[in-house]
Tab-separated table of C-alpha atoms and ligand atoms in Angstrom:
chain	number	residue	atom	x	y	z
A	1	MET	CA	-0.008	0.005	-0.005
A	2	ASN	CA	1.426	3.439	-0.841
A	3	ALA	CA	0.960	6.500	1.264
A	4	THR	CA	-2.113	7.647	-0.673
A	5	ASP	CA	-3.901	4.364	-0.159
A	6	THR	CA	-3.170	4.501	3.565
A	7	ALA	CA	-4.520	8.094	3.741
A	8	ASP	CA	-7.686	7.058	1.885
A	9	ALA	CA	-8.260	4.080	4.205
A	10	VAL	CA	-8.635	6.323	7.263
A	11	PRO	CA	-11.832	8.394	7.145
A	12	ARG	CA	-11.407	12.105	7.694
A	13	VAL	CA	-14.260	11.991	10.221
A	14	ALA	CA	-15.610	8.913	11.971
A	15	LEU	CA	-18.492	8.949	14.421
A	16	LYS	CA	-18.734	5.673	16.335
A	17	GLY	CA	-21.760	4.934	18.456
A	18	LEU	CA	-22.054	8.666	19.140
A	19	SER	CA	-24.633	9.317	21.795
A	20	LYS	CA	-25.736	12.398	23.644
A	21	THR	CA	-28.172	12.635	26.466
A	22	PHE	CA	-29.480	15.876	28.026
A	23	GLY	CA	-31.037	14.916	31.382
A	24	HIS	CA	-33.330	11.988	30.505
A	25	PHE	CA	-33.578	12.977	26.847
A	26	ASP	CA	-31.589	11.002	24.291
A	27	VAL	CA	-30.723	13.591	21.652
A	28	LEU	CA	-28.327	11.274	19.706
A	29	THR	CA	-28.852	7.549	19.944
A	30	GLY	CA	-25.660	5.920	18.664
A	31	ILE	CA	-24.664	7.599	15.392
A	32	ASP	CA	-22.232	5.751	13.118
A	33	LEU	CA	-20.961	7.739	10.264
A	34	GLU	CA	-17.731	7.842	8.248
A	35	ILE	CA	-16.769	10.716	5.965
A	36	ARG	CA	-13.951	10.477	3.487
A	37	ALA	CA	-11.480	13.293	2.851
A	38	GLY	CA	-12.976	15.575	0.261
A	39	GLU	CA	-16.512	14.300	0.741
A	40	VAL	CA	-19.469	16.613	1.133
A	41	VAL	CA	-22.183	15.286	3.381
A	42	CYS	CA	-25.467	17.216	3.682
A	43	VAL	CA	-27.537	16.522	6.715
A	44	ILE	CA	-31.315	17.057	6.573
A	45	GLY	CA	-34.152	16.362	8.974
A	46	PRO	CA	-36.839	17.927	11.077
A	47	SER	CA	-36.159	20.511	13.756
A	48	GLY	CA	-35.077	18.868	16.987
A	49	SER	CA	-33.786	15.676	15.336
A	50	GLY	CA	-30.239	16.236	16.657
A	51	LYS	CA	-28.483	17.728	13.625
A	52	SER	CA	-26.844	20.606	15.474
A	53	THR	CA	-25.905	18.452	18.425
A	54	MET	CA	-24.182	15.951	16.134
A	55	LEU	CA	-22.190	18.715	14.443
A	56	ARG	CA	-21.349	20.279	17.822
A	57	CYS	CA	-19.929	16.940	18.984
A	58	VAL	CA	-17.552	16.923	16.012
A	59	ASN	CA	-15.806	20.040	17.291
A	60	LEU	CA	-16.394	19.333	20.944
A	61	LEU	CA	-18.804	22.178	21.593
A	62	GLU	CA	-20.752	19.267	23.108
A	63	VAL	CA	-19.108	16.366	24.851
A	64	PRO	CA	-20.609	13.036	23.757
A	65	THR	CA	-22.251	10.972	26.473
A	66	SER	CA	-20.833	7.872	24.922
A	67	GLY	CA	-19.199	6.766	21.665
A	68	SER	CA	-16.384	8.630	19.935
A	69	VAL	CA	-15.487	11.113	17.274
A	70	GLU	CA	-12.293	10.491	15.291
A	71	ILE	CA	-10.588	12.978	13.003
A	72	ASP	CA	-8.051	11.302	10.705
A	73	GLY	CA	-8.128	8.274	13.028
A	74	ILE	CA	-7.433	10.302	16.199
A	75	ASP	CA	-10.116	10.101	18.902
A	76	ILE	CA	-10.769	13.745	19.771
A	77	THR	CA	-12.982	12.771	22.725
A	78	GLY	CA	-9.937	11.287	24.465
A	79	ARG	CA	-8.737	12.987	27.628
A	80	LYS	CA	-5.414	14.129	26.392
A	81	VAL	CA	-6.687	16.037	23.395
A	82	ASP	CA	-6.128	19.781	23.383
A	83	ILE	CA	-9.414	21.489	22.629
A	84	ASN	CA	-7.732	24.336	20.748
A	85	THR	CA	-6.093	21.823	18.435
A	86	VAL	CA	-9.492	20.232	17.685
A	87	ARG	CA	-11.158	23.584	17.140
A	88	SER	CA	-8.521	24.656	14.655
A	89	ARG	CA	-8.692	21.366	12.732
A	90	VAL	CA	-12.480	21.463	12.616
A	91	GLY	CA	-13.932	24.747	11.352
A	92	MET	CA	-17.553	25.558	12.176
A	93	VAL	CA	-19.938	28.201	10.845
A	94	PHE	CA	-23.302	28.859	12.515
A	95	GLN	CA	-26.606	30.409	11.613
A	96	GLN	CA	-25.671	33.473	13.652
A	97	PHE	CA	-22.399	34.839	12.390
A	98	ASN	CA	-20.972	35.616	15.858
A	99	LEU	CA	-18.595	38.323	14.591
A	100	PHE	CA	-17.197	40.887	16.957
A	101	PRO	CA	-19.080	44.066	16.000
A	102	HIS	CA	-16.304	46.488	17.039
A	103	MET	CA	-13.658	44.767	14.932
A	104	THR	CA	-13.020	44.970	11.239
A	105	ALA	CA	-13.527	41.897	9.012
A	106	LEU	CA	-9.732	41.506	8.929
A	107	ARG	CA	-9.409	41.575	12.720
A	108	ASN	CA	-12.292	39.120	13.098
A	109	VAL	CA	-10.316	36.704	10.962
A	110	THR	CA	-6.890	37.334	12.436
A	111	LEU	CA	-8.022	37.056	16.075
A	112	ALA	CA	-7.747	33.277	16.422
A	113	LEU	CA	-4.679	33.133	14.236
A	114	ARG	CA	-2.935	35.386	16.664
A	115	ARG	CA	-4.369	34.097	19.949
A	116	VAL	CA	-4.583	30.366	19.166
A	117	ARG	CA	-1.798	30.010	16.610
A	118	GLY	CA	0.436	32.721	18.076
A	119	MET	CA	1.031	34.192	14.649
A	120	SER	CA	2.630	37.615	14.237
A	121	LYS	CA	0.330	40.491	13.228
A	122	GLU	CA	1.894	40.443	9.798
A	123	ASP	CA	1.602	36.739	9.114
A	124	ALA	CA	-1.946	36.575	10.479
A	125	GLY	CA	-2.882	39.553	8.279
A	126	GLU	CA	-1.493	37.798	5.189
A	127	VAL	CA	-3.420	34.568	5.917
A	128	ALA	CA	-6.613	36.531	6.684
A	129	ARG	CA	-6.404	38.519	3.457
A	130	LYS	CA	-6.118	35.278	1.496
A	131	SER	CA	-9.153	33.857	3.309
A	132	LEU	CA	-11.176	37.009	2.689
A	133	ALA	CA	-10.251	36.887	-0.968
A	134	GLN	CA	-11.348	33.233	-1.071
A	135	VAL	CA	-14.868	34.263	-0.021
A	136	GLY	CA	-14.939	37.194	-2.449
A	137	LEU	CA	-14.384	39.899	0.193
A	138	ALA	CA	-10.839	41.087	-0.549
A	139	ASP	CA	-12.082	44.654	-0.662
A	140	LYS	CA	-13.979	44.475	2.695
A	141	ALA	CA	-11.022	43.798	5.004
A	142	GLY	CA	-11.381	47.192	6.692
A	143	SER	CA	-15.216	47.039	7.087
A	144	ARG	CA	-16.957	46.398	10.356
A	145	PRO	CA	-19.834	43.917	10.485
A	146	ALA	CA	-22.484	46.726	10.571
A	147	GLN	CA	-21.148	48.005	7.239
A	148	LEU	CA	-21.636	44.565	5.603
A	149	SER	CA	-24.733	42.727	4.431
A	150	GLY	CA	-25.782	39.579	6.267
A	151	GLY	CA	-24.420	37.509	3.422
A	152	GLN	CA	-21.125	39.320	3.549
A	153	GLN	CA	-20.948	38.857	7.364
A	154	GLN	CA	-21.558	35.186	6.935
A	155	ARG	CA	-18.736	34.991	4.385
A	156	VAL	CA	-16.419	36.694	6.880
A	157	ALA	CA	-17.428	33.942	9.362
A	158	ILE	CA	-16.537	31.344	6.729
A	159	ALA	CA	-13.210	33.125	6.016
A	160	ARG	CA	-12.467	33.110	9.734
A	161	ALA	CA	-12.918	29.306	9.898
A	162	LEU	CA	-10.931	28.785	6.682
A	163	ALA	CA	-8.018	30.844	7.882
A	164	MET	CA	-7.226	28.118	10.464
A	165	ASP	CA	-6.651	25.689	7.544
A	166	PRO	CA	-9.131	23.092	8.905
A	167	GLU	CA	-9.284	19.403	7.939
A	168	VAL	CA	-13.077	19.613	7.851
A	169	MET	CA	-15.685	22.378	7.807
A	170	LEU	CA	-19.032	22.139	9.621
A	171	PHE	CA	-21.897	24.382	8.470
A	172	ASP	CA	-25.055	24.547	10.614
A	173	GLU	CA	-27.916	26.173	8.721
A	174	VAL	CA	-25.628	29.040	7.656
A	175	THR	CA	-28.120	30.572	5.272
A	176	SER	CA	-31.270	30.309	7.493
A	177	ALA	CA	-30.933	33.802	8.922
A	178	LEU	CA	-30.303	35.477	5.576
A	179	ASP	CA	-32.647	37.403	3.328
A	180	PRO	CA	-33.400	35.368	0.197
A	181	GLU	CA	-31.283	37.518	-2.133
A	182	LEU	CA	-28.221	37.013	0.023
A	183	ILE	CA	-28.362	33.235	0.282
A	184	LYS	CA	-26.958	32.602	-3.188
A	185	GLY	CA	-23.582	34.268	-2.552
A	186	VAL	CA	-22.979	32.189	0.562
A	187	LEU	CA	-23.978	28.952	-1.209
A	188	ARG	CA	-21.672	29.948	-4.095
A	189	VAL	CA	-18.716	30.164	-1.619
A	190	MET	CA	-19.634	26.786	-0.167
A	191	THR	CA	-19.885	25.239	-3.632
A	192	ASP	CA	-16.435	26.641	-4.501
A	193	LEU	CA	-15.035	25.142	-1.345
A	194	ALA	CA	-16.574	21.741	-2.042
A	195	GLU	CA	-15.134	21.797	-5.578
A	196	ALA	CA	-11.774	22.689	-4.155
A	197	GLY	CA	-11.824	19.440	-2.231
A	198	MET	CA	-12.858	20.585	1.278
A	199	THR	CA	-14.374	17.884	3.497
A	200	MET	CA	-17.746	19.279	4.586
A	201	MET	CA	-20.667	18.416	6.838
A	202	VAL	CA	-23.541	20.706	5.963
A	203	VAL	CA	-26.824	20.885	7.866
A	204	THR	CA	-29.155	22.681	5.516
A	205	HIS	CA	-32.708	23.301	4.412
A	206	GLU	CA	-31.452	24.257	0.974
A	207	MET	CA	-32.481	21.095	-0.845
A	208	GLY	CA	-31.212	22.481	-4.206
A	209	PHE	CA	-27.773	22.845	-2.725
A	210	ALA	CA	-27.885	19.384	-1.262
A	211	ARG	CA	-28.895	17.917	-4.574
A	212	GLU	CA	-26.231	19.768	-6.533
A	213	VAL	CA	-23.242	19.695	-4.180
A	214	ALA	CA	-23.569	16.784	-1.778
A	215	ASP	CA	-21.785	13.474	-2.410
A	216	ARG	CA	-24.095	11.989	0.209
A	217	VAL	CA	-27.218	13.059	1.930
A	218	ILE	CA	-28.140	11.980	5.445
A	219	PHE	CA	-31.646	12.139	6.876
A	220	MET	CA	-31.905	12.333	10.636
A	221	ASP	CA	-34.994	11.882	12.783
A	222	ALA	CA	-35.260	11.500	16.575
A	223	GLY	CA	-31.513	11.330	17.106
A	224	ALA	CA	-30.708	8.697	14.557
A	225	ILE	CA	-29.725	8.450	10.922
A	226	VAL	CA	-32.884	7.051	9.334
A	227	GLU	CA	-31.699	6.976	5.709
A	228	ALA	CA	-28.599	7.884	3.761
A	229	GLY	CA	-27.680	7.867	0.108
A	230	SER	CA	-26.731	9.854	-2.957
A	231	PRO	CA	-28.817	12.987	-3.628
A	232	SER	CA	-30.725	11.242	-6.377
A	233	GLU	CA	-31.408	8.194	-4.190
A	234	MET	CA	-32.635	10.388	-1.392
A	235	PHE	CA	-34.643	12.974	-3.319
A	236	ASP	CA	-35.945	10.870	-6.222
A	237	HIS	CA	-36.342	7.444	-4.514
A	238	PRO	CA	-36.693	7.874	-0.780
A	239	ARG	CA	-37.198	4.444	0.766
A	240	THR	CA	-38.506	5.148	4.258
A	241	GLU	CA	-41.878	6.611	4.961
A	242	ARG	CA	-40.322	9.096	7.334
A	243	LEU	CA	-38.084	10.579	4.602
A	244	GLN	CA	-40.969	10.551	2.112
A	245	ASN	CA	-43.099	12.499	4.606
A	246	TYR	CA	-40.320	14.924	5.371
A	247	LEU	CA	-39.662	15.668	1.704
A	248	ALA	CA	-43.365	16.099	1.025
A	249	GLU	CA	-43.322	18.838	3.604
A	250	VAL	CA	-40.158	20.678	2.590
A	251	LEU	CA	-39.996	20.324	-1.190
B	301	ADP	P1	-31.698	20.127	15.310
B	301	ADP	O1	-30.434	20.874	15.075
B	301	ADP	O2	-31.917	18.935	14.442
B	301	ADP	O3	-32.897	21.070	15.288
B	301	ADP	P2	-30.711	19.925	18.037
B	301	ADP	O4	-29.505	19.078	17.961
B	301	ADP	O5	-30.540	21.409	18.103
B	301	ADP	O6	-31.664	19.528	16.806
B	301	ADP	O7	-31.603	19.471	19.251
B	301	ADP	C1	-32.064	18.155	19.451
B	301	ADP	C2	-32.855	18.092	20.686
B	301	ADP	O8	-32.040	18.274	21.773
B	301	ADP	C3	-33.952	19.175	20.818
B	301	ADP	O9	-35.083	18.585	21.343
B	301	ADP	C4	-33.334	20.201	21.728
B	301	ADP	O10	-34.316	20.826	22.460
B	301	ADP	C5	-32.468	19.306	22.612
B	301	ADP	N1	-31.281	20.032	23.126
B	301	ADP	C6	-30.324	20.585	22.363
B	301	ADP	N2	-29.337	21.200	23.155
B	301	ADP	C7	-29.743	20.980	24.424
B	301	ADP	C8	-29.241	21.355	25.717
B	301	ADP	N3	-28.071	22.063	25.802
B	301	ADP	N4	-29.901	20.986	26.808
B	301	ADP	C9	-31.106	20.283	26.695
B	301	ADP	N5	-31.657	19.946	25.526
B	301	ADP	C10	-30.972	20.245	24.430
B	302	MG	MG1	-30.084	22.813	14.511
């Protein structure tokens, strides 16, 4: 086996029996999922089905009750793992952009590079400018969030995650808070990222995006993966009644 074969054999992300309980409520009931490097997985399902909790377990915003999360074969739920290392290897973008309002776009992006990576102001600035260019905002480095549209703010949030050079990017309903005319630009950036080979887990209600961009679509309900397959299998030939009913509601 050569080095490439070995790399391919280890999934980029592996969820093994991932469970999460809040009080007496089982939010995730033993999720098994492997994602290859470069794969784009879209996660769909009704509100409250555990999509966000699953994503939050992948970057340790939630600690699993049992089971494990592996990134490139390394169990990040192990005791010795440094949380900052995990967070910089796993980028996450949320519905709310969570930008610091008093900082420019550039400073929002350089912050973690300087604090977590310990980069010099100059080096961090260079990386941040590249990331902002990647999301089409090279000319907005000096703007504060209030001077940007919601779509532009969300693209700054994406640039902030990309600047850390992550192994995988998690997107949790990142267009849900945006006005319709601003959604396209954000989806465009995500499509470009997917085409550039980024490994992505995308929770989304944008079924058009899932159909076009996903390698695999996963349908969650009540804390479990109920059905998974290619976009055409999932959207054109859903097998379970639960997925059929869900699609009838959202499409
Ligand atoms: P989804 O993203 O699919 O809408 P979530 O993962 O946000 O679902 O939530 C799944 C369930 O877990 C919901 O019923 C939610 O109320 C519950 N839940 C999520 N986070 C917490 C928490 N911190 N404490 C208690 N219950 C929670
Ligand atoms: Mg959610």
